mmCIF file of the C-alpha atoms, coordinates in Angstrom:
data_MODEL
# 
_entry.id   MODEL 
# 
loop_
_atom_site.group_PDB 
_atom_site.id 
_atom_site.type_symbol 
_atom_site.label_atom_id 
_atom_site.label_alt_id 
_atom_site.label_comp_id 
_atom_site.label_asym_id 
_atom_site.label_entity_id 
_atom_site.label_seq_id 
_atom_site.pdbx_PDB_ins_code 
_atom_site.Cartn_x 
_atom_site.Cartn_y 
_atom_site.Cartn_z 
_atom_site.occupancy 
_atom_site.B_iso_or_equiv 
_atom_site.pdbx_formal_charge 
_atom_site.auth_seq_id 
_atom_site.auth_comp_id 
_atom_site.auth_asym_id 
_atom_site.auth_atom_id 
_atom_site.pdbx_PDB_model_num 
ATOM 1   C CA . MET A 1 1   ? 63.759  -28.908 10.860 1.00 0.00 ? 1   MET A CA 1 
ATOM 2   C CA . SER A 1 2   ? 65.183  -25.404 11.257 1.00 0.00 ? 2   SER A CA 1 
ATOM 3   C CA . VAL A 1 3   ? 63.381  -24.273 8.084  1.00 0.00 ? 3   VAL A CA 1 
ATOM 4   C CA . VAL A 1 4   ? 60.042  -25.476 9.450  1.00 0.00 ? 4   VAL A CA 1 
ATOM 5   C CA . LEU A 1 5   ? 60.756  -23.760 12.769 1.00 0.00 ? 5   LEU A CA 1 
ATOM 6   C CA . LYS A 1 6   ? 61.721  -20.536 10.997 1.00 0.00 ? 6   LYS A CA 1 
ATOM 7   C CA . ILE A 1 7   ? 58.522  -20.594 8.913  1.00 0.00 ? 7   ILE A CA 1 
ATOM 8   C CA . GLY A 1 8   ? 56.416  -21.311 12.013 1.00 0.00 ? 8   GLY A CA 1 
ATOM 9   C CA . ILE A 1 9   ? 57.979  -18.479 13.989 1.00 0.00 ? 9   ILE A CA 1 
ATOM 10  C CA . GLY A 1 10  ? 57.522  -16.154 11.002 1.00 0.00 ? 10  GLY A CA 1 
ATOM 11  C CA . LEU A 1 11  ? 53.823  -17.017 10.771 1.00 0.00 ? 11  LEU A CA 1 
ATOM 12  C CA . ILE A 1 12  ? 53.293  -16.523 14.503 1.00 0.00 ? 12  ILE A CA 1 
ATOM 13  C CA . THR A 1 13  ? 55.148  -13.205 14.443 1.00 0.00 ? 13  THR A CA 1 
ATOM 14  C CA . SER A 1 14  ? 53.142  -11.982 11.450 1.00 0.00 ? 14  SER A CA 1 
ATOM 15  C CA . LYS A 1 15  ? 49.861  -13.009 13.070 1.00 0.00 ? 15  LYS A CA 1 
ATOM 16  C CA . LEU A 1 16  ? 50.726  -11.265 16.347 1.00 0.00 ? 16  LEU A CA 1 
ATOM 17  C CA . LEU A 1 17  ? 51.777  -8.133  14.489 1.00 0.00 ? 17  LEU A CA 1 
ATOM 18  C CA . ALA A 1 18  ? 48.569  -8.168  12.435 1.00 0.00 ? 18  ALA A CA 1 
ATOM 19  C CA . VAL A 1 19  ? 46.430  -8.527  15.561 1.00 0.00 ? 19  VAL A CA 1 
ATOM 20  C CA . PHE A 1 20  ? 48.208  -5.797  17.522 1.00 0.00 ? 20  PHE A CA 1 
ATOM 21  C CA . VAL A 1 21  ? 48.924  -3.183  14.845 1.00 0.00 ? 21  VAL A CA 1 
ATOM 22  C CA . GLY A 1 22  ? 46.271  -3.924  12.220 1.00 0.00 ? 22  GLY A CA 1 
ATOM 23  C CA . PRO A 1 23  ? 46.550  -3.692  8.448  1.00 0.00 ? 23  PRO A CA 1 
ATOM 24  C CA . SER A 1 24  ? 47.966  -0.158  8.375  1.00 0.00 ? 24  SER A CA 1 
ATOM 25  C CA . GLY A 1 25  ? 50.549  -1.128  10.996 1.00 0.00 ? 25  GLY A CA 1 
ATOM 26  C CA . MET A 1 26  ? 51.530  -4.155  8.931  1.00 0.00 ? 26  MET A CA 1 
ATOM 27  C CA . ALA A 1 27  ? 52.094  -1.858  5.951  1.00 0.00 ? 27  ALA A CA 1 
ATOM 28  C CA . LEU A 1 28  ? 54.348  0.374   8.057  1.00 0.00 ? 28  LEU A CA 1 
ATOM 29  C CA . VAL A 1 29  ? 56.294  -2.635  9.342  1.00 0.00 ? 29  VAL A CA 1 
ATOM 30  C CA . GLY A 1 30  ? 56.674  -3.823  5.743  1.00 0.00 ? 30  GLY A CA 1 
ATOM 31  C CA . ASN A 1 31  ? 58.004  -0.415  4.715  1.00 0.00 ? 31  ASN A CA 1 
ATOM 32  C CA . LEU A 1 32  ? 60.501  -0.484  7.576  1.00 0.00 ? 32  LEU A CA 1 
ATOM 33  C CA . ARG A 1 33  ? 61.633  -4.027  6.704  1.00 0.00 ? 33  ARG A CA 1 
ATOM 34  C CA . ASN A 1 34  ? 62.169  -3.052  3.066  1.00 0.00 ? 34  ASN A CA 1 
ATOM 35  C CA . PHE A 1 35  ? 64.128  0.023   4.129  1.00 0.00 ? 35  PHE A CA 1 
ATOM 36  C CA . LEU A 1 36  ? 66.280  -2.037  6.503  1.00 0.00 ? 36  LEU A CA 1 
ATOM 37  C CA . THR A 1 37  ? 66.977  -4.642  3.820  1.00 0.00 ? 37  THR A CA 1 
ATOM 38  C CA . SER A 1 38  ? 68.041  -1.932  1.373  1.00 0.00 ? 38  SER A CA 1 
ATOM 39  C CA . LEU A 1 39  ? 70.183  -0.232  3.997  1.00 0.00 ? 39  LEU A CA 1 
ATOM 40  C CA . GLU A 1 40  ? 71.843  -3.545  4.858  1.00 0.00 ? 40  GLU A CA 1 
ATOM 41  C CA . SER A 1 41  ? 72.697  -4.204  1.212  1.00 0.00 ? 41  SER A CA 1 
ATOM 42  C CA . ILE A 1 42  ? 74.066  -0.719  0.667  1.00 0.00 ? 42  ILE A CA 1 
ATOM 43  C CA . SER A 1 43  ? 76.056  -0.594  3.900  1.00 0.00 ? 43  SER A CA 1 
ATOM 44  C CA . THR A 1 44  ? 77.943  -3.844  3.288  1.00 0.00 ? 44  THR A CA 1 
ATOM 45  C CA . LEU A 1 45  ? 78.333  -3.207  -0.463 1.00 0.00 ? 45  LEU A CA 1 
ATOM 46  C CA . GLY A 1 46  ? 78.005  -6.943  -1.080 1.00 0.00 ? 46  GLY A CA 1 
ATOM 47  C CA . PHE A 1 47  ? 81.520  -7.521  0.249  1.00 0.00 ? 47  PHE A CA 1 
ATOM 48  C CA . GLN A 1 48  ? 80.621  -10.628 2.264  1.00 0.00 ? 48  GLN A CA 1 
ATOM 49  C CA . SER A 1 49  ? 80.893  -13.062 -0.625 1.00 0.00 ? 49  SER A CA 1 
ATOM 50  C CA . GLY A 1 50  ? 83.806  -11.154 -2.156 1.00 0.00 ? 50  GLY A CA 1 
ATOM 51  C CA . ILE A 1 51  ? 85.836  -11.399 1.035  1.00 0.00 ? 51  ILE A CA 1 
ATOM 52  C CA . VAL A 1 52  ? 85.322  -15.148 1.179  1.00 0.00 ? 52  VAL A CA 1 
ATOM 53  C CA . LYS A 1 53  ? 86.283  -15.569 -2.485 1.00 0.00 ? 53  LYS A CA 1 
ATOM 54  C CA . TYR A 1 54  ? 89.481  -13.511 -2.404 1.00 0.00 ? 54  TYR A CA 1 
ATOM 55  C CA . VAL A 1 55  ? 90.660  -14.797 0.955  1.00 0.00 ? 55  VAL A CA 1 
ATOM 56  C CA . ALA A 1 56  ? 90.153  -18.369 -0.276 1.00 0.00 ? 56  ALA A CA 1 
ATOM 57  C CA . GLU A 1 57  ? 92.088  -17.623 -3.461 1.00 0.00 ? 57  GLU A CA 1 
ATOM 58  C CA . ASN A 1 58  ? 94.981  -16.119 -1.483 1.00 0.00 ? 58  ASN A CA 1 
ATOM 59  C CA . GLU A 1 59  ? 94.971  -18.399 1.538  1.00 0.00 ? 59  GLU A CA 1 
ATOM 60  C CA . LYS A 1 60  ? 98.734  -18.957 1.303  1.00 0.00 ? 60  LYS A CA 1 
ATOM 61  C CA . ASN A 1 61  ? 99.625  -15.303 0.673  1.00 0.00 ? 61  ASN A CA 1 
ATOM 62  C CA . GLU A 1 62  ? 99.322  -13.539 4.037  1.00 0.00 ? 62  GLU A CA 1 
ATOM 63  C CA . THR A 1 63  ? 100.239 -10.062 2.746  1.00 0.00 ? 63  THR A CA 1 
ATOM 64  C CA . GLU A 1 64  ? 97.594  -10.232 0.021  1.00 0.00 ? 64  GLU A CA 1 
ATOM 65  C CA . ILE A 1 65  ? 94.959  -11.261 2.572  1.00 0.00 ? 65  ILE A CA 1 
ATOM 66  C CA . GLN A 1 66  ? 95.929  -8.320  4.772  1.00 0.00 ? 66  GLN A CA 1 
ATOM 67  C CA . LYS A 1 67  ? 95.608  -5.947  1.801  1.00 0.00 ? 67  LYS A CA 1 
ATOM 68  C CA . ILE A 1 68  ? 92.173  -7.330  0.928  1.00 0.00 ? 68  ILE A CA 1 
ATOM 69  C CA . ILE A 1 69  ? 90.866  -7.074  4.475  1.00 0.00 ? 69  ILE A CA 1 
ATOM 70  C CA . ALA A 1 70  ? 92.322  -3.591  4.999  1.00 0.00 ? 70  ALA A CA 1 
ATOM 71  C CA . THR A 1 71  ? 90.809  -2.330  1.744  1.00 0.00 ? 71  THR A CA 1 
ATOM 72  C CA . VAL A 1 72  ? 87.380  -3.745  2.523  1.00 0.00 ? 72  VAL A CA 1 
ATOM 73  C CA . PHE A 1 73  ? 87.502  -2.468  6.110  1.00 0.00 ? 73  PHE A CA 1 
ATOM 74  C CA . ILE A 1 74  ? 88.407  1.096   5.127  1.00 0.00 ? 74  ILE A CA 1 
ATOM 75  C CA . THR A 1 75  ? 85.874  1.176   2.284  1.00 0.00 ? 75  THR A CA 1 
ATOM 76  C CA . LEU A 1 76  ? 83.069  -0.152  4.473  1.00 0.00 ? 76  LEU A CA 1 
ATOM 77  C CA . LEU A 1 77  ? 83.962  2.227   7.281  1.00 0.00 ? 77  LEU A CA 1 
ATOM 78  C CA . LEU A 1 78  ? 83.815  5.253   4.984  1.00 0.00 ? 78  LEU A CA 1 
ATOM 79  C CA . VAL A 1 79  ? 80.544  4.218   3.340  1.00 0.00 ? 79  VAL A CA 1 
ATOM 80  C CA . VAL A 1 80  ? 78.899  3.341   6.643  1.00 0.00 ? 80  VAL A CA 1 
ATOM 81  C CA . LEU A 1 81  ? 79.974  6.583   8.299  1.00 0.00 ? 81  LEU A CA 1 
ATOM 82  C CA . ILE A 1 82  ? 78.504  8.570   5.409  1.00 0.00 ? 82  ILE A CA 1 
ATOM 83  C CA . LEU A 1 83  ? 75.274  6.528   5.486  1.00 0.00 ? 83  LEU A CA 1 
ATOM 84  C CA . SER A 1 84  ? 75.032  6.839   9.261  1.00 0.00 ? 84  SER A CA 1 
ATOM 85  C CA . GLY A 1 85  ? 75.509  10.592  9.072  1.00 0.00 ? 85  GLY A CA 1 
ATOM 86  C CA . LEU A 1 86  ? 72.807  10.912  6.432  1.00 0.00 ? 86  LEU A CA 1 
ATOM 87  C CA . LEU A 1 87  ? 70.487  8.673   8.413  1.00 0.00 ? 87  LEU A CA 1 
ATOM 88  C CA . PHE A 1 88  ? 71.100  10.499  11.699 1.00 0.00 ? 88  PHE A CA 1 
ATOM 89  C CA . PHE A 1 89  ? 70.919  14.093  10.473 1.00 0.00 ? 89  PHE A CA 1 
ATOM 90  C CA . LEU A 1 90  ? 68.068  13.448  8.041  1.00 0.00 ? 90  LEU A CA 1 
ATOM 91  C CA . ALA A 1 91  ? 66.046  11.279  10.450 1.00 0.00 ? 91  ALA A CA 1 
ATOM 92  C CA . SER A 1 92  ? 62.943  13.468  10.060 1.00 0.00 ? 92  SER A CA 1 
ATOM 93  C CA . PHE A 1 93  ? 63.116  13.138  6.283  1.00 0.00 ? 93  PHE A CA 1 
ATOM 94  C CA . TRP A 1 94  ? 63.407  9.336   6.455  1.00 0.00 ? 94  TRP A CA 1 
ATOM 95  C CA . ASN A 1 95  ? 60.591  9.225   9.014  1.00 0.00 ? 95  ASN A CA 1 
ATOM 96  C CA . SER A 1 96  ? 58.227  11.065  6.679  1.00 0.00 ? 96  SER A CA 1 
ATOM 97  C CA . ARG A 1 97  ? 59.295  8.944   3.670  1.00 0.00 ? 97  ARG A CA 1 
ATOM 98  C CA . ILE A 1 98  ? 58.905  5.584   5.424  1.00 0.00 ? 98  ILE A CA 1 
ATOM 99  C CA . PHE A 1 99  ? 56.109  6.188   7.937  1.00 0.00 ? 99  PHE A CA 1 
ATOM 100 C CA . GLY A 1 100 ? 54.377  9.285   6.583  1.00 0.00 ? 100 GLY A CA 1 
ATOM 101 C CA . SER A 1 101 ? 53.836  12.609  8.292  1.00 0.00 ? 101 SER A CA 1 
ATOM 102 C CA . ASN A 1 102 ? 51.420  11.205  10.903 1.00 0.00 ? 102 ASN A CA 1 
ATOM 103 C CA . PHE A 1 103 ? 54.073  9.253   12.816 1.00 0.00 ? 103 PHE A CA 1 
ATOM 104 C CA . LYS A 1 104 ? 57.071  10.482  14.773 1.00 0.00 ? 104 LYS A CA 1 
ATOM 105 C CA . PHE A 1 105 ? 59.694  7.734   14.714 1.00 0.00 ? 105 PHE A CA 1 
ATOM 106 C CA . SER A 1 106 ? 62.776  9.845   14.002 1.00 0.00 ? 106 SER A CA 1 
ATOM 107 C CA . LEU A 1 107 ? 64.417  8.376   17.087 1.00 0.00 ? 107 LEU A CA 1 
ATOM 108 C CA . VAL A 1 108 ? 64.287  4.929   15.452 1.00 0.00 ? 108 VAL A CA 1 
ATOM 109 C CA . PHE A 1 109 ? 66.366  6.222   12.545 1.00 0.00 ? 109 PHE A CA 1 
ATOM 110 C CA . LYS A 1 110 ? 68.843  7.927   14.865 1.00 0.00 ? 110 LYS A CA 1 
ATOM 111 C CA . ILE A 1 111 ? 69.325  4.709   16.836 1.00 0.00 ? 111 ILE A CA 1 
ATOM 112 C CA . LEU A 1 112 ? 69.674  2.811   13.563 1.00 0.00 ? 112 LEU A CA 1 
ATOM 113 C CA . ALA A 1 113 ? 72.314  5.313   12.430 1.00 0.00 ? 113 ALA A CA 1 
ATOM 114 C CA . LEU A 1 114 ? 74.303  4.643   15.603 1.00 0.00 ? 114 LEU A CA 1 
ATOM 115 C CA . ALA A 1 115 ? 73.978  0.860   15.213 1.00 0.00 ? 115 ALA A CA 1 
ATOM 116 C CA . LEU A 1 116 ? 74.791  0.718   11.490 1.00 0.00 ? 116 LEU A CA 1 
ATOM 117 C CA . PRO A 1 117 ? 78.597  0.988   11.791 1.00 0.00 ? 117 PRO A CA 1 
ATOM 118 C CA . TRP A 1 118 ? 78.629  -1.902  14.253 1.00 0.00 ? 118 TRP A CA 1 
ATOM 119 C CA . TYR A 1 119 ? 76.550  -4.021  11.894 1.00 0.00 ? 119 TYR A CA 1 
ATOM 120 C CA . ALA A 1 120 ? 78.819  -3.353  8.919  1.00 0.00 ? 120 ALA A CA 1 
ATOM 121 C CA . ILE A 1 121 ? 81.974  -4.094  10.908 1.00 0.00 ? 121 ILE A CA 1 
ATOM 122 C CA . SER A 1 122 ? 80.435  -7.338  12.180 1.00 0.00 ? 122 SER A CA 1 
ATOM 123 C CA . ILE A 1 123 ? 80.925  -8.951  8.767  1.00 0.00 ? 123 ILE A CA 1 
ATOM 124 C CA . PHE A 1 124 ? 84.593  -9.301  9.701  1.00 0.00 ? 124 PHE A CA 1 
ATOM 125 C CA . PHE A 1 125 ? 83.755  -11.329 12.791 1.00 0.00 ? 125 PHE A CA 1 
ATOM 126 C CA . ALA A 1 126 ? 80.877  -13.482 11.534 1.00 0.00 ? 126 ALA A CA 1 
# 
């Protein structure tokens, strides 16, 4: 049932977007979605499944679990801070690459840069 609901909501959302922003707007939204998906993959470094695997393997060894979590946390924090800095300070560059020179959405990238560390850290609490 949830799959059907998800598909239905996706269709409605796409239709509303198409009506309000038109074909060129849909292309821009697609570009932004692709960028966000790539950024999500890079920022978490694929650690979600690795954390589950290694914690499950070491469920009885508390010190090993602490080492794993500390290593992942520090690595993610460093990568995300670098990505956020690049995203924030090069917001104009990313704006022109994703949306073209006709649109001024640099603020979107700056807000995304501020939200990215919180997203990456959330994998520890999900």
